Amino acid sequence: GAEHLLEGLQATTTVLELKQKLAEKIGAAVFCLKLLAGMDALDEDMKTLSDAGLASGDASVILVRVPGAKEDWHALTRSLLCAIACKKPGEAKRLIDLGAGFDSDGNMLKVSADGGTILEQEWDHCRFGHGVSMLNLCIREGLVDMALYLISRHVDV
């Protein structure tokens, strides 16, 4: 494993804020991170570092990456759909780097919707399974740079 030093943490920093900083540092989705302090899991996201006994300068935690739940991956992909529809390539790239568009096993999620086009739908009504990939969506939306980025990341059509 690797050791990461985070600066600027306060006694009032929450466990969720700590997870967010760690997720950003290692390029992972927050829902894929679990923290351990000694033998205890830090499951209460709103607990402060002080309340968790981690306010001292030499405090440490163990970071464990977990696969994440199917619903979390789908929500991340819905955020990607929104970024593509709003033509926000920077946000879309950030989400792809976090794993949007894939399930917990690394398989590409394909999206379909009832009636209309996928990008015109309410994101909560998209279904995952058969349908189109994020590369297809970028090409349809004319996001050439985004499509090239996906290809550079070896995303299949």
C-alpha positions as a printed NumPy array, in Angstrom:
array([[  0.   ,   0.   ,   0.   ],
       [  0.896,   3.647,  -0.268],
       [  1.043,   6.275,   2.441],
       [ -0.709,   9.618,   1.907],
       [ -0.288,  12.703,   4.047],
       [ -3.184,  15.142,   4.103],
       [ -2.556,  18.671,   5.302],
       [ -5.041,  21.275,   6.439],
       [ -7.315,  18.903,   8.322],
       [ -9.012,  20.335,  11.4  ],
       [-10.58 ,  18.698,  14.436],
       [-13.934,  19.788,  12.95 ],
       [-13.272,  18.081,   9.59 ],
       [-15.895,  15.369,   9.042],
       [-15.216,  11.797,   8.017],
       [-17.009,  12.552,   4.72 ],
       [-14.712,  15.525,   4.048],
       [-11.715,  13.287,   4.792],
       [-13.043,  10.681,   2.342],
       [-13.565,  13.388,  -0.296],
       [ -9.977,  14.616,   0.085],
       [ -8.638,  11.075,  -0.133],
       [-10.863,  10.257,  -3.121],
       [ -9.557,  13.317,  -4.958],
       [ -5.963,  12.455,  -4.089],
       [ -6.158,   8.876,  -5.378],
       [ -8.713,   9.413,  -8.168],
       [-11.497,   7.233,  -6.796],
       [-15.2  ,   7.638,  -6.183],
       [-16.027,   8.42 ,  -2.544],
       [-18.467,   5.505,  -2.345],
       [-15.566,   3.137,  -3.05 ],
       [-13.647,   4.189,   0.063],
       [-13.886,   2.79 ,   3.565],
       [-11.798,   4.125,   6.438],
       [-10.536,   2.223,   9.456],
       [ -9.173,   3.769,  12.637],
       [ -7.462,   0.915,  14.416],
       [ -9.976,  -1.917,  14.276],
       [-12.997,   0.388,  14.001],
       [-14.707,   1.314,  10.729],
       [-15.428,   5.022,  10.319],
       [-18.956,   4.631,   8.973],
       [-20.496,   7.84 ,  10.315],
       [-19.787,  10.393,   7.579],
       [-20.865,  13.396,   9.651],
       [-18.688,  12.485,  12.646],
       [-15.808,  14.93 ,  13.149],
       [-12.209,  13.809,  13.365],
       [-12.24 ,  15.015,  16.973],
       [-15.258,  12.823,  17.797],
       [-13.547,   9.893,  16.09 ],
       [-10.403,  10.365,  18.186],
       [ -8.351,  11.452,  15.172],
       [ -7.626,  15.091,  16.016],
       [ -3.959,  14.625,  16.953],
       [ -1.201,  15.457,  14.479],
       [  0.013,  11.865,  14.333],
       [ -3.41 ,  10.264,  13.788],
       [ -3.715,   7.798,  10.951],
       [ -6.379,   5.772,   9.206],
       [ -6.319,   2.814,   6.889],
       [ -7.977,   3.398,   3.53 ],
       [ -9.676,   0.394,   1.935],
       [-11.049,   0.475,  -1.593],
       [-14.263,  -1.47 ,  -2.074],
       [-16.251,  -2.18 ,  -5.259],
       [-19.228,   0.046,  -4.416],
       [-22.891,  -0.736,  -4.844],
       [-24.608,  -1.024,  -8.221],
       [-26.831,   1.95 ,  -7.371],
       [-23.781,   4.14 ,  -6.708],
       [-22.261,   3.305, -10.104],
       [-25.583,   4.007, -11.809],
       [-25.861,   7.382, -10.038],
       [-22.316,   8.27 , -11.14 ],
       [-23.223,   7.354, -14.716],
       [-26.394,   9.466, -14.506],
       [-24.162,  12.397, -13.536],
       [-22.074,  11.645, -16.629],
       [-25.213,  11.673, -18.805],
       [-26.096,  15.064, -17.387],
       [-22.582,  16.401, -18.087],
       [-22.737,  15.122, -21.678],
       [-26.215,  16.583, -22.232],
       [-25.123,  19.952, -20.797],
       [-21.984,  19.836, -22.958],
       [-19.61 ,  20.037, -19.987],
       [-16.624,  18.025, -21.224],
       [-14.433,  18.906, -18.224],
       [-16.995,  17.527, -15.785],
       [-17.606,  14.508, -18.034],
       [-13.871,  13.702, -18.107],
       [-13.667,  14.015, -14.326],
       [-16.585,  11.607, -13.93 ],
       [-15.11 ,   9.14 , -16.418],
       [-11.827,   9.218, -14.515],
       [-13.823,   8.281, -11.396],
       [-15.346,   5.324, -13.247],
       [-18.647,   6.693, -14.584],
       [-20.014,   4.593, -17.408],
       [-18.781,   1.345, -15.876],
       [-20.042,  -1.05 , -13.227],
       [-18.093,  -2.254, -10.188],
       [-16.481,  -5.005, -12.286],
       [-15.256,  -2.558, -14.94 ],
       [-17.876,  -3.563, -17.508],
       [-19.256,  -0.754, -19.647],
       [-22.785,   0.304, -18.735],
       [-25.146,   0.856, -21.627],
       [-28.14 ,   3.09 , -21.179],
       [-31.644,   3.106, -22.634],
       [-34.769,   5.11 , -21.9  ],
       [-38.485,   4.853, -22.545],
       [-39.416,   7.14 , -25.447],
       [-37.392,  10.117, -26.686],
       [-33.645,  10.175, -26.57 ],
       [-31.629,   9.275, -23.52 ],
       [-30.377,  12.799, -23.013],
       [-33.94 ,  14.189, -22.995],
       [-35.014,  11.867, -20.181],
       [-35.156,  12.35 , -16.463],
       [-31.899,  10.776, -15.307],
       [-33.692,   8.651, -12.701],
       [-35.707,   6.935, -15.452],
       [-32.729,   5.686, -17.463],
       [-32.337,   1.943, -17.505],
       [-29.023,   0.143, -17.606],
       [-28.436,  -2.941, -19.713],
       [-29.01 ,  -2.877, -23.46 ],
       [-28.646,   0.472, -25.163],
       [-25.903,   2.892, -26.112],
       [-22.502,   3.561, -24.569],
       [-21.111,   6.884, -23.435],
       [-18.934,   6.977, -26.573],
       [-22.063,   6.659, -28.729],
       [-23.685,   9.506, -26.781],
       [-20.673,  11.79 , -27.218],
       [-20.583,  11.135, -30.953],
       [-24.349,  11.782, -31.262],
       [-23.98 ,  15.043, -29.314],
       [-21.069,  16.206, -31.504],
       [-18.59 ,  16.196, -28.603],
       [-15.581,  15.303, -30.723],
       [-12.947,  16.064, -28.056],
       [-14.878,  14.004, -25.527],
       [-15.194,  11.094, -27.975],
       [-11.45 ,  11.233, -28.668],
       [-10.777,  11.294, -24.932],
       [-12.876,   8.152, -24.481],
       [-11.055,   6.447, -27.327],
       [ -7.705,   7.4  , -25.744],
       [ -8.983,   5.706, -22.562],
       [ -9.645,   2.553, -24.659],
       [-13.421,   2.695, -24.249],
       [-15.11 ,   0.344, -26.699],
       [-17.891,   1.424, -29.027]])
